[in-house]
Coordinates of C-alpha atoms in Angstrom, one line a residue:
M559 CA -8.5 -3.7 12.6
R560 CA -8.4 -0.3 10.9
E561 CA -6.6 2.2 13.1
I562 CA -7.8 5.8 13.5
I563 CA -5.2 8.6 13.1
L564 CA -5.4 11.7 15.2
G565 CA -3.3 14.6 14.0
T566 CA -2.4 17.7 15.9
A567 CA -2.6 21.2 14.4
G568 CA -1.8 24.7 15.7
H569 CA 0.6 27.5 16.0
V570 CA 4.3 27.0 17.0
D571 CA 4.9 26.7 20.8
H572 CA 1.2 26.2 21.6
G573 CA 2.0 22.9 23.4
K574 CA 1.2 20.2 20.9
T575 CA 4.2 18.0 21.7
S576 CA 3.8 18.5 25.5
L577 CA 0.2 17.5 25.3
I578 CA 1.0 14.3 23.5
R579 CA 3.7 13.5 26.0
A580 CA 1.3 14.1 28.9
L581 CA -1.4 11.9 27.3
T582 CA 0.8 9.0 26.1
G583 CA 4.1 9.2 27.9
I584 CA 5.8 9.2 24.5
E585 CA 8.3 11.9 23.4
T586 CA 7.7 12.7 19.8
D587 CA 10.6 15.1 19.3
R588 CA 13.4 12.7 18.5
L589 CA 15.9 15.1 16.7
K590 CA 18.7 16.7 18.6
E591 CA 17.8 20.1 17.0
E592 CA 14.2 19.7 18.1
K593 CA 15.2 19.2 21.7
S594 CA 17.7 22.0 21.7
R595 CA 15.4 24.5 20.1
G596 CA 12.2 23.4 21.8
I597 CA 10.2 23.2 18.6
T598 CA 9.0 20.3 16.4
I599 CA 10.7 20.2 13.0
E600 CA 9.9 16.7 11.7
L601 CA 6.8 14.6 12.1
G602 CA 6.5 12.8 15.4
F603 CA 4.4 9.7 16.2
A604 CA 2.8 8.2 19.3
Y605 CA -0.3 6.1 20.2
L606 CA -2.9 6.0 22.9
D607 CA -4.9 2.9 24.0
L608 CA -8.4 3.9 24.7
P609 CA -11.0 2.3 27.1
C610 CA -13.1 1.3 24.1
G611 CA -10.4 -1.2 23.1
H612 CA -9.0 0.8 20.1
R613 CA -5.5 2.1 19.7
L614 CA -5.4 5.7 18.5
G615 CA -2.4 6.6 16.3
I616 CA -1.2 10.2 16.9
V617 CA 0.8 12.4 14.5
D618 CA 2.6 15.4 16.0
V619 CA 3.1 18.1 13.3
P620 CA 5.4 21.1 13.3
G621 CA 3.7 24.4 14.1
H622 CA 6.4 26.8 12.9
E623 CA 5.7 28.6 9.6
K624 CA 9.0 27.3 8.1
F625 CA 7.9 23.7 8.5
V626 CA 4.3 23.9 7.2
R627 CA 5.4 21.6 4.4
N628 CA 6.0 18.9 7.1
M629 CA 2.7 19.7 8.7
V630 CA 0.9 19.1 5.3
A631 CA 2.7 15.8 5.0
G632 CA 1.5 14.8 8.5
A633 CA -2.1 15.8 7.7
A634 CA -2.2 13.2 4.9
G635 CA -4.3 10.3 6.2
M636 CA -5.6 12.2 9.2
D637 CA -9.0 11.1 10.4
L638 CA -9.4 13.4 13.4
V639 CA -7.7 16.6 14.4
A640 CA -6.8 17.9 17.8
F641 CA -6.7 21.6 17.2
I642 CA -4.4 23.2 19.7
V643 CA -4.7 26.9 20.9
A644 CA -2.5 28.2 23.7
A645 CA -4.4 30.0 26.4
D646 CA -1.7 32.7 26.8
E647 CA -1.8 33.6 23.0
G648 CA -5.1 32.6 21.5
I649 CA -5.5 32.5 17.7
M650 CA -2.2 33.1 15.8
P651 CA -1.0 33.1 12.2
Q652 CA -0.3 29.3 12.0
T653 CA -3.6 28.6 13.8
R654 CA -5.3 30.1 10.7
E655 CA -3.0 28.4 8.2
H656 CA -3.2 25.0 9.8
F657 CA -7.0 25.2 10.0
E658 CA -7.2 26.2 6.3
I659 CA -5.0 23.2 5.5
C660 CA -7.2 20.8 7.5
Q661 CA -10.3 22.1 5.7
L662 CA -8.6 21.8 2.3
L663 CA -7.4 18.2 3.0
G664 CA -11.0 17.2 3.9
V665 CA -10.6 16.6 7.7
R666 CA -14.2 16.4 8.9
D667 CA -14.0 15.7 12.7
G668 CA -12.0 16.6 15.7
L669 CA -11.8 18.5 19.0
I670 CA -10.4 21.8 20.2
I671 CA -7.9 21.8 23.0
I672 CA -6.9 25.0 24.8
T673 CA -3.5 24.3 26.4
K674 CA -1.4 26.1 29.1
K675 CA -4.5 26.6 31.3
D676 CA -2.2 27.0 34.3
M677 CA -0.6 30.1 32.8
V678 CA -3.7 32.4 32.7
D679 CA -6.5 33.4 35.0
D680 CA -10.1 32.4 34.6
E681 CA -11.2 35.8 33.1
W682 CA -8.4 35.5 30.4
L683 CA -9.3 31.9 29.8
E684 CA -12.9 32.7 29.2
M685 CA -11.9 35.4 26.7
V686 CA -9.8 32.9 24.8
R687 CA -12.6 30.4 24.8
E688 CA -14.9 32.9 23.2
E689 CA -12.3 33.9 20.6
V690 CA -11.8 30.2 19.7
R691 CA -15.5 29.5 19.4
E692 CA -15.9 32.5 17.1
F693 CA -12.9 31.5 15.0
F694 CA -14.2 28.0 14.4
R695 CA -17.9 29.0 13.9
D696 CA -19.5 27.6 10.7
S697 CA -16.7 25.1 10.1
F698 CA -16.4 21.3 10.7
L699 CA -15.2 22.2 14.2
G700 CA -18.1 24.6 14.9
E701 CA -19.8 22.2 17.3
A702 CA -16.6 20.4 18.4
P703 CA -15.9 20.1 22.2
I704 CA -13.5 22.7 23.6
I705 CA -11.3 21.3 26.4
E706 CA -9.0 23.3 28.6
V707 CA -5.9 21.4 29.8
S708 CA -2.6 21.8 31.5
S709 CA 0.2 19.4 30.4
I710 CA 2.1 20.5 33.5
T711 CA -0.6 19.7 36.2
G712 CA -2.5 17.1 34.1
E713 CA -5.8 19.0 34.5
G714 CA -8.2 18.2 31.6
L715 CA -6.2 15.2 30.3
D716 CA -8.8 12.7 31.4
T717 CA -11.5 14.7 29.7
V718 CA -9.5 14.6 26.4
K719 CA -9.3 10.8 26.7
E720 CA -13.0 10.5 27.4
V721 CA -13.9 12.7 24.4
L722 CA -11.6 10.7 22.1
D723 CA -12.9 7.4 23.5
K724 CA -16.5 8.4 22.7
K725 CA -15.6 9.6 19.2
I726 CA -13.6 6.5 18.3
A727 CA -16.2 4.1 19.8
A728 CA -18.9 5.7 17.5
M729 CA -16.8 5.3 14.3
S730 CA -17.2 2.7 11.7
F731 CA -14.1 0.6 11.3
H732 CA -15.2 -1.2 8.1
E733 CA -12.3 -1.2 5.6
E734 CA -12.7 -2.4 2.0
F735 CA -9.6 -4.4 1.2
G736 CA -7.9 -3.5 -2.0
P737 CA -4.5 -2.5 -3.3
F738 CA -2.3 -1.2 -0.5
R739 CA -1.1 2.5 -0.4
L740 CA 1.3 4.2 2.0
A741 CA 2.6 7.8 1.6
V742 CA 6.3 7.7 2.6
D743 CA 7.1 10.4 5.1
R744 CA 10.5 9.0 6.3
V745 CA 13.3 6.9 4.8
F746 CA 16.3 5.6 6.7
S747 CA 18.7 2.7 7.1
M748 CA 19.2 0.5 10.2
K749 CA 22.3 -1.5 10.7
G750 CA 21.5 -5.2 10.3
F751 CA 18.1 -4.5 8.8
G752 CA 18.7 -2.3 5.7
T753 CA 16.2 0.2 4.3
V754 CA 13.2 1.2 6.4
I755 CA 10.3 3.5 5.4
T756 CA 7.5 4.9 7.6
G757 CA 4.1 6.4 6.8
T758 CA 0.4 6.1 7.3
S759 CA -1.3 3.2 5.5
L760 CA -4.0 4.9 3.4
S761 CA -5.8 1.9 2.1
G762 CA -5.8 -1.9 1.6
R763 CA -3.6 -4.3 3.5
V764 CA -0.1 -5.7 3.0
A765 CA 1.8 -8.6 4.6
V766 CA 5.4 -9.7 5.2
G767 CA 6.7 -11.2 1.9
D768 CA 4.6 -9.1 -0.3
D769 CA 6.1 -6.9 -3.0
L770 CA 5.7 -3.1 -3.0
M771 CA 6.2 -0.7 -5.9
F772 CA 7.4 2.8 -5.3
Y773 CA 5.7 5.5 -7.4
P774 CA 6.4 7.4 -9.5
G775 CA 9.8 5.8 -10.0
G776 CA 8.4 2.2 -10.5
L777 CA 11.1 0.4 -8.5
T778 CA 9.9 -2.7 -6.5
A779 CA 11.1 -4.3 -3.2
K780 CA 10.0 -7.1 -1.0
I781 CA 8.7 -6.6 2.5
R782 CA 11.1 -8.1 5.1
G783 CA 9.3 -6.9 8.2
L784 CA 6.4 -4.8 9.5
Q785 CA 6.0 -2.8 12.6
V786 CA 3.2 -0.7 14.1
H787 CA 4.2 1.5 17.1
G788 CA 7.3 -0.6 17.6
R789 CA 5.6 -4.0 17.6
S790 CA 6.3 -6.5 14.9
I791 CA 3.3 -7.8 13.0
E792 CA 2.6 -9.9 9.9
I793 CA -0.2 -7.8 8.3
V794 CA -0.9 -4.1 8.2
E795 CA -4.3 -2.6 7.4
A796 CA -5.4 0.9 6.5
G797 CA -5.0 3.7 9.1
H798 CA -1.9 2.2 10.8
R799 CA 1.3 4.2 11.4
T800 CA 3.6 1.7 9.8
A801 CA 7.3 1.0 9.6
I802 CA 8.3 -1.3 6.7
N803 CA 11.7 -3.0 6.5
L804 CA 12.5 -3.7 2.8
Q805 CA 14.9 -5.9 0.9
G806 CA 16.1 -5.4 -2.7
I807 CA 16.2 -1.6 -2.6
E808 CA 18.6 1.0 -1.2
K809 CA 17.8 4.0 0.9
H810 CA 18.8 6.5 -1.8
E811 CA 16.4 4.9 -4.3
I812 CA 13.3 6.0 -2.3
N813 CA 12.3 9.6 -1.5
R814 CA 10.0 11.1 1.0
G815 CA 6.8 11.8 -0.9
D816 CA 7.0 8.5 -2.8
M817 CA 3.9 6.3 -2.7
A818 CA 4.5 2.7 -1.7
A819 CA 1.7 0.6 -3.2
T820 CA 0.6 -2.8 -4.6
P821 CA 2.5 -3.2 -7.9
G822 CA 0.5 -2.0 -10.9
S823 CA -2.3 -0.3 -8.8
L824 CA -1.4 3.3 -9.4
V825 CA -0.9 5.6 -12.4
S826 CA 1.9 8.2 -12.5
S827 CA 1.3 11.5 -14.3
T828 CA 2.5 15.1 -14.6
L829 CA -1.1 16.3 -15.3
L830 CA -4.0 16.5 -12.9
D831 CA -7.5 17.7 -13.4
T832 CA -8.8 19.1 -10.1
D833 CA -11.3 21.3 -8.5
L834 CA -9.8 24.3 -6.6
H835 CA -11.0 26.3 -3.7
Y836 CA -9.0 29.6 -3.7
L837 CA -9.0 30.8 -0.1
G838 CA -10.9 33.9 0.8
S839 CA -8.0 35.0 2.9
N840 CA -5.8 35.6 -0.2
A841 CA -4.9 39.2 -0.8
K842 CA -4.9 39.0 -4.6
E843 CA -6.4 37.1 -7.5
L844 CA -4.9 33.9 -8.9
K845 CA -3.8 34.3 -12.5
N846 CA -3.8 31.6 -15.2
R847 CA -0.6 29.6 -15.4
A848 CA 0.6 30.8 -12.0
Q849 CA 3.6 28.9 -10.6
V850 CA 2.8 27.2 -7.3
R851 CA 3.8 24.4 -4.9
I852 CA 1.5 21.4 -4.9
H853 CA 1.3 19.2 -1.8
V854 CA -0.3 15.8 -2.3
G855 CA 0.2 13.0 0.2
T856 CA 3.6 13.6 1.6
R857 CA 5.0 15.0 -1.6
E858 CA 5.7 18.6 -2.7
V859 CA 6.0 19.3 -6.4
I860 CA 6.4 22.6 -8.3
G861 CA 3.7 23.1 -10.9
R862 CA 1.5 25.6 -12.8
I863 CA -2.2 26.1 -12.4
V864 CA -4.1 26.3 -15.7
L865 CA -7.5 27.8 -15.3
M866 CA -10.1 26.1 -17.5
E867 CA -12.8 28.7 -17.7
S868 CA -11.3 32.1 -17.0
D869 CA -8.0 34.1 -16.8
V870 CA -8.2 34.8 -13.1
V871 CA -9.8 33.5 -9.9
Q872 CA -10.8 35.8 -7.2
P873 CA -10.3 35.1 -3.4
G874 CA -13.0 32.8 -2.1
E875 CA -14.0 31.4 -5.6
E876 CA -14.1 27.8 -6.8
A877 CA -12.6 26.8 -10.2
F878 CA -11.8 23.8 -12.4
V879 CA -8.1 23.7 -13.1
Q880 CA -5.5 21.5 -14.7
I881 CA -2.2 21.3 -12.8
I882 CA 0.9 20.8 -14.8
L883 CA 3.7 19.4 -12.6
Q884 CA 7.4 19.4 -13.0
E885 CA 7.7 15.8 -11.7
P886 CA 5.1 13.0 -11.9
V887 CA 2.9 12.0 -8.9
A888 CA 0.8 8.9 -8.3
V889 CA -2.6 9.7 -6.8
R890 CA -6.1 8.4 -7.0
P891 CA -9.3 10.3 -7.8
G892 CA -10.7 11.8 -4.6
D893 CA -7.3 12.4 -3.0
R894 CA -6.9 15.9 -1.5
Y895 CA -4.2 18.4 -2.2
V896 CA -3.0 21.8 -1.0
V897 CA -1.6 24.6 -3.0
R898 CA 1.0 27.0 -1.6
S899 CA 2.3 30.1 -3.4
Y900 CA 5.7 29.8 -5.0
S901 CA 7.1 32.9 -3.3
P902 CA 6.5 34.1 -0.6
I903 CA 5.3 30.7 0.6
T904 CA 1.8 30.7 2.0
T905 CA -1.2 28.4 1.7
I906 CA -3.5 29.7 -1.0
G907 CA -5.9 26.9 -1.7
G908 CA -6.5 23.3 -2.5
G909 CA -9.2 20.7 -3.4
S910 CA -9.6 17.2 -4.6
I911 CA -8.2 15.2 -7.6
L912 CA -10.8 14.6 -10.2
N913 CA -8.7 12.9 -13.0
N914 CA -5.3 11.5 -12.1
A915 CA -4.0 11.1 -15.7
P916 CA -5.9 13.4 -18.0
R917 CA -4.7 14.5 -21.5
K918 CA -3.3 18.0 -21.8
R919 CA -6.3 20.3 -22.2
K920 CA -6.6 23.2 -24.6
R921 CA -8.7 26.3 -23.8
T922 CA -8.4 28.3 -27.1
T923 CA -11.8 27.7 -28.7
Q924 CA -15.3 27.5 -27.5
R925 CA -15.3 23.8 -28.5
D926 CA -12.2 23.3 -26.3
R927 CA -14.0 24.9 -23.3
E928 CA -17.2 22.8 -23.9
L929 CA -15.2 19.6 -24.0
N930 CA -13.3 20.6 -20.8
R931 CA -16.5 21.5 -19.0
R932 CA -18.0 18.1 -19.9
A933 CA -14.9 16.2 -18.8
F934 CA -14.7 18.0 -15.4
S935 CA -18.4 17.5 -14.8
I936 CA -18.2 13.8 -15.5
C937 CA -15.2 13.4 -13.3
Q938 CA -16.9 15.3 -10.5
N939 CA -20.4 13.9 -10.6
G940 CA -20.6 11.2 -13.3
S941 CA -21.1 7.5 -12.7
Y942 CA -18.3 4.9 -13.0
E943 CA -19.6 4.1 -16.5
D944 CA -19.5 7.7 -17.5
R945 CA -16.0 8.1 -16.3
M946 CA -14.8 4.8 -17.9
L947 CA -16.2 6.1 -21.3
L948 CA -14.5 9.5 -20.8
F949 CA -11.1 8.0 -20.0
L950 CA -11.3 5.5 -22.8
E951 CA -12.5 8.2 -25.3
E952 CA -9.6 10.4 -24.3
S953 CA -7.1 7.5 -24.5
G954 CA -8.0 7.1 -28.2
Q955 CA -6.7 4.1 -30.2
G956 CA -4.2 3.3 -27.4
G957 CA -7.1 2.4 -25.1
L958 CA -6.5 1.3 -21.5
T959 CA -6.0 -2.1 -19.9
T960 CA -8.3 -3.1 -17.1
D961 CA -5.4 -2.5 -14.6
Q962 CA -4.8 1.0 -16.0
L963 CA -8.6 1.7 -15.9
A964 CA -8.7 0.5 -12.3
G965 CA -5.9 2.9 -11.4
R966 CA -7.7 5.8 -13.1
L967 CA -11.0 5.0 -11.3
G968 CA -9.6 3.9 -7.9
L969 CA -11.8 0.8 -8.3
F970 CA -10.5 -2.7 -8.2
G971 CA -11.3 -6.4 -8.2
K972 CA -14.9 -7.6 -8.1
K973 CA -16.2 -4.0 -7.9
L974 CA -14.5 -3.0 -11.2
K975 CA -15.7 -6.2 -12.9
K976 CA -19.3 -5.4 -11.8
E977 CA -19.1 -1.8 -13.1
L978 CA -17.5 -2.9 -16.4
Q979 CA -20.1 -5.5 -17.2
P980 CA -23.0 -3.2 -18.4
P981 CA -20.9 -1.2 -20.9
L982 CA -19.2 -4.3 -22.2
S983 CA -22.6 -6.1 -22.6
S984 CA -24.1 -3.0 -24.4
G985 CA -21.1 -2.6 -26.7
K986 CA -20.1 0.8 -25.4
I987 CA -16.7 -0.6 -24.4
M988 CA -14.9 -3.2 -26.5
V989 CA -12.1 -5.7 -25.6
V990 CA -9.7 -5.4 -28.5
D991 CA -7.0 -7.6 -27.0
S992 CA -8.3 -10.3 -24.7
E993 CA -4.8 -11.4 -23.6
R994 CA -3.9 -7.9 -22.3
Q995 CA -7.5 -7.0 -21.4
R996 CA -7.1 -3.9 -23.5
L997 CA -10.3 -1.8 -23.7
L998 CA -11.4 0.8 -26.2
A999 CA -14.5 3.1 -26.3
A1000 CA -16.9 2.0 -29.1
P1001 CA -16.8 5.4 -30.8
T1002 CA -13.0 5.0 -31.3
V1003 CA -13.5 1.7 -32.9
N1004 CA -16.4 3.0 -35.0
R1005 CA -14.3 5.9 -36.3
L1006 CA -11.6 3.4 -37.3
T1007 CA -14.0 1.1 -39.1
T1008 CA -15.5 4.1 -41.0
T1009 CA -12.0 5.1 -42.1
I1010 CA -11.2 1.6 -43.3
T1011 CA -14.5 1.5 -45.2
S1012 CA -13.7 4.9 -46.8
L1013 CA -10.2 3.8 -47.8
L1014 CA -11.6 0.6 -49.5
E1015 CA -14.2 2.6 -51.3
Q1016 CA -11.5 4.9 -52.6
Y1017 CA -9.3 2.0 -53.6
H1018 CA -12.1 0.2 -55.5
A1019 CA -12.9 3.5 -57.4
E1020 CA -9.2 3.9 -58.4
H1021 CA -8.6 0.2 -59.1
P1022 CA -11.9 -1.2 -60.5
L1023 CA -10.1 -4.3 -61.9
K1024 CA -8.4 -5.3 -58.7
S1025 CA -10.4 -7.7 -56.6
G1026 CA -9.1 -6.3 -53.3
L1027 CA -6.4 -4.4 -51.3
A1028 CA -3.6 -6.1 -49.4
K1029 CA -4.3 -5.9 -45.7
E1030 CA -0.9 -4.6 -44.7
E1031 CA -1.1 -2.0 -47.5
L1032 CA -4.5 -0.9 -46.1
R1033 CA -3.1 -0.7 -42.5
S1034 CA -0.1 1.4 -43.7
Q1035 CA -2.6 4.0 -45.0
L1036 CA -4.3 4.5 -41.6
K1037 CA -3.3 7.7 -39.8
P1038 CA -2.5 7.7 -36.9
A1039 CA -0.8 4.3 -37.2
V1040 CA -2.8 1.4 -35.9
D1041 CA -1.3 -1.6 -34.2
Q1042 CA -1.9 -5.1 -35.6
K1043 CA -4.3 -6.2 -32.7
L1044 CA -6.6 -3.2 -33.1
F1045 CA -6.5 -3.5 -36.9
Q1046 CA -7.5 -7.2 -36.9
F1047 CA -10.2 -6.4 -34.4
A1048 CA -11.6 -3.6 -36.6
L1049 CA -11.6 -5.9 -39.6
G1050 CA -13.4 -8.6 -37.6
Q1051 CA -16.1 -6.1 -36.7
L1052 CA -16.6 -5.2 -40.3
V1053 CA -16.7 -8.9 -41.3
K1054 CA -19.4 -9.5 -38.6
K1055 CA -21.5 -6.7 -40.1
K1056 CA -20.9 -8.2 -43.6
T1057 CA -19.4 -4.8 -44.7
I1058 CA -16.2 -6.4 -45.9
V1059 CA -14.8 -9.7 -47.1
Q1060 CA -11.4 -11.0 -46.2
D1061 CA -9.7 -13.3 -48.7
Q1062 CA -6.4 -14.5 -47.3
A1063 CA -4.1 -11.5 -47.4
E1064 CA -6.6 -9.2 -49.2
V1065 CA -9.7 -7.4 -48.1
R1066 CA -12.6 -5.8 -50.1
L1067 CA -16.0 -4.3 -49.6
A1068 CA -18.7 -7.0 -49.6
H1069 CA -20.7 -5.3 -52.4
F1070 CA -17.7 -4.8 -54.7
K1071 CA -17.4 -6.9 -57.9
V1072 CA -15.0 -6.4 -60.7
T1073 CA -16.9 -5.2 -63.8
L1074 CA -15.1 -5.0 -67.1
Q1075 CA -15.8 -2.2 -69.6
V1076 CA -16.4 -3.2 -73.3
D1077 CA -12.8 -2.4 -74.3
E1078 CA -11.5 -4.3 -71.2
Q1079 CA -13.6 -7.3 -72.1
A1080 CA -12.1 -7.3 -75.6
M1081 CA -8.6 -7.1 -74.2
R1082 CA -9.4 -10.0 -71.8
E1083 CA -10.5 -12.2 -74.7
K1084 CA -7.4 -11.3 -76.8
I1085 CA -5.0 -12.1 -73.9
I1086 CA -6.8 -15.4 -73.2
S1087 CA -6.6 -16.4 -76.9
L1088 CA -3.0 -15.4 -77.1
F1089 CA -2.0 -17.8 -74.2
R1090 CA -4.4 -20.5 -75.3
D1091 CA -3.1 -20.6 -78.8
A1092 CA 0.5 -20.5 -77.7
G1093 CA 0.0 -23.6 -75.7
L1094 CA 3.2 -24.6 -73.8
V1095 CA 5.3 -22.1 -75.7
P1096 CA 3.7 -18.8 -74.5
P1097 CA 5.1 -15.4 -75.3
N1098 CA 7.2 -13.5 -72.8
I1099 CA 5.1 -11.2 -70.7
K1100 CA 6.9 -8.2 -72.2
D1101 CA 5.9 -9.3 -75.7
V1102 CA 2.3 -9.5 -74.5
F1103 CA 2.5 -5.8 -73.5
N1104 CA 3.9 -5.0 -76.9
T1105 CA 1.2 -6.9 -78.6
M1106 CA -1.5 -5.0 -76.6
N1107 CA 0.1 -1.6 -77.2
E1108 CA -3.2 -0.1 -78.3
Y1109 CA -4.2 -0.2 -74.6
P1110 CA -2.6 1.6 -71.6
A1111 CA 0.0 -0.6 -69.9
T1112 CA -1.6 -0.2 -66.5
Q1113 CA -4.9 -1.3 -67.9
V1114 CA -3.3 -4.4 -69.5
Q1115 CA -1.6 -5.2 -66.2
Q1116 CA -4.9 -5.0 -64.3
V1117 CA -6.6 -7.4 -66.8
I1118 CA -3.7 -9.8 -66.5
D1119 CA -3.9 -9.6 -62.7
L1120 CA -7.6 -10.3 -62.9
L1121 CA -7.0 -13.4 -65.1
L1122 CA -4.4 -14.6 -62.5
Q1123 CA -6.8 -14.1 -59.6
G1124 CA -9.5 -15.8 -61.5
G1125 CA -7.3 -18.8 -62.3
M1126 CA -7.4 -18.4 -66.1
L1127 CA -3.7 -17.8 -66.3
I1128 CA -0.9 -19.5 -64.3
K1129 CA 2.3 -17.6 -63.3
V1130 CA 5.3 -19.9 -63.5
T1131 CA 8.1 -17.3 -63.4
E1132 CA 8.2 -13.5 -63.4
S1133 CA 8.2 -13.6 -67.2
L1134 CA 6.4 -16.9 -68.0
Y1135 CA 2.6 -17.2 -67.9
F1136 CA 0.6 -20.1 -69.2
H1137 CA -3.0 -20.8 -70.0
A1138 CA -4.5 -22.7 -67.0
E1139 CA -6.0 -25.5 -69.3
K1140 CA -2.5 -26.2 -70.9
I1141 CA -0.9 -26.5 -67.4
E1142 CA -3.7 -28.8 -66.2
Q1143 CA -3.3 -31.0 -69.3
L1144 CA 0.5 -31.1 -68.9
A1145 CA 0.1 -32.1 -65.2
Q1146 CA -2.2 -35.0 -66.2
Q1147 CA 0.3 -36.1 -68.9
L1148 CA 3.2 -35.9 -66.4
T1149 CA 1.3 -37.9 -63.8
E1150 CA 0.5 -40.7 -66.2
Y1151 CA 4.1 -40.9 -67.4
I1152 CA 5.6 -41.2 -63.9
K1153 CA 3.0 -43.7 -62.8
K1154 CA 4.0 -45.9 -65.8
E1155 CA 7.8 -45.3 -65.7
G1156 CA 8.2 -44.7 -62.0
E1157 CA 10.2 -41.5 -62.5
I1158 CA 11.2 -38.8 -65.0
D1159 CA 14.3 -36.6 -65.5
A1160 CA 14.8 -33.4 -67.5
P1161 CA 15.8 -35.0 -70.8
R1162 CA 12.8 -37.4 -70.7
F1163 CA 10.5 -34.4 -69.8
K1164 CA 11.8 -32.6 -72.9
D1165 CA 11.1 -35.6 -75.0
L1166 CA 7.6 -36.0 -73.5
T1167 CA 6.7 -32.3 -74.2
G1168 CA 8.9 -31.4 -77.1
L1169 CA 9.9 -28.3 -75.2
T1170 CA 13.2 -26.5 -75.1
R1171 CA 15.1 -26.1 -71.8
K1172 CA 13.8 -22.5 -71.7
F1173 CA 10.3 -23.8 -70.9
S1174 CA 10.9 -27.4 -69.6
I1175 CA 13.0 -26.5 -66.6
P1176 CA 10.7 -23.7 -65.2
L1177 CA 7.7 -26.1 -65.7
L1178 CA 9.5 -28.9 -63.8
E1179 CA 10.3 -26.5 -61.0
Y1180 CA 6.7 -25.3 -61.0
F1181 CA 5.4 -28.8 -60.5
D1182 CA 7.9 -29.3 -57.6
K1183 CA 6.7 -26.1 -56.0
K1184 CA 3.0 -27.1 -56.4
K1185 CA 4.0 -30.5 -54.7
L1186 CA 2.9 -32.6 -57.7
T1187 CA 6.5 -33.9 -57.9
I1188 CA 9.5 -34.1 -55.7
R1189 CA 13.1 -34.0 -56.9
I1190 CA 15.5 -36.7 -55.8
G1191 CA 18.9 -36.1 -57.3
D1192 CA 18.4 -35.6 -61.0
K1193 CA 15.1 -37.4 -61.1
R1194 CA 11.6 -36.6 -60.1
V1195 CA 8.8 -38.8 -58.7
L1196 CA 5.2 -38.2 -57.7
R1197 CA 5.1 -36.7 -54.2
K1198 CA 2.1 -38.7 -53.2
S1199 CA 3.8 -41.9 -53.9

């Protein structure tokens, strides 16, 4: 069953850890430094079994401003927040920053707990209550219950449990199983066990024996064991605070901030298209290409904010931005992120991921800005089909496999197949490689077929006597270069439309026919007569060019090539060409001789034909090559016999 995660938030020393200890009996401060300093530095974890039958996972986050990075990591995967305000201090700086982070990360439910009730009188407590209510007004906690507690006396703790029980009982625990994801917040080694990671399971399910891939690095490991709150289990589902014991990977090969996921289910990128809410509490405008700290999942990466539609964003404004990261991250559309300034470090904004692997966007021309606006609009509000077409159009001739498209959409299995069916059926998306399930947008294929058609038109215009262009020569002229699979697919599309004709290794436009001019027709007849009259003692091909010197050599070559293609001439060697009728007659004569005598050798072939060795040997080898005869020692027999 999916577990709900409750996270704490609030200023340092406002009693978050003490409250969790009083509620659960679990000490979440485990580090020696935390115990000596009396503040939470790293994330702590506990659980609470509720009367409704559900177990609530609890994440204790640091409150000190120096450890807000750890707080953001703990807020990833949070379903509810217990917002803590100490009765003796009220709203403080980290109260504000933690609350802004919760809003930026999309937390939508929770409760407000005023701690240290035992340290103030009733009049002061009422004043703090009013301050708290005013602070959270018009937010997702505007109508949240406010509970006053004392972790020392235990007053109010039962009320906290009752409120949590009602909230959890009213929640839907339906979880759609798909690829597993866990944001790693801790990595360590245990003697006798090896590498262990912990984190909150964000989606899907995973079992002992399954493989995990660590993004963005791409290393894989097998799951040796699973634990949830110290109890060994076989399967983990979304929402659980999970410890995973791994085999086949060392501690130093995994980093906090890595995403452990089902292999092949995520896409890593250094570019993200996002929407951005620039907090109204900021003192100055945000400039284009500002250097910032991006927090996504449990990862912090340095990056730059590229504003798509302006050069600055004012406090409180929304904007579409492309984030350029120094290191790749692996996220899904819809994941939330937080932006903190580079220096001094404060939370300045955040939003949601719209496109997790976009192309690098330009913003120089009006056309650039229009394309960017369209892309962001589709990613924010478009249908799955709209987004598929956008991603495929932007991927160009490389296309995307179905697995890559799934990672870009965050849509898997039967759901992806269902959404893909309409654009495949309508021809908006094409499968260019069925083995790899590689997809391309129809406009990309259409542009390629148009280019191929134009190249063939140009070739026919420049070479009117050539029947077609060699396919590989045609492919070499395509810019950018086109791989063999896509090239063959494009040719197949043109053949289906009867635009082109493929003839073995050549291709031509379907409407093209070789048409000889008057002088070319005359040349053709002269060449035919020359070889017909010469019989089995034809002129060397160089002599033919000399004989036809009244015509351009290239034109003579084109006519000879045409006669070869049409079968009027037979090429026996590079320099020896024969009239086809003479070769056919000789083949018949040779066949009858061998049938009668059983065999023939070179001397007898010379006697039969009256030819010198210059012609007889190439002709014998030609008949071997054409599989009329086969050579056995010095003799030849009919291959069929």
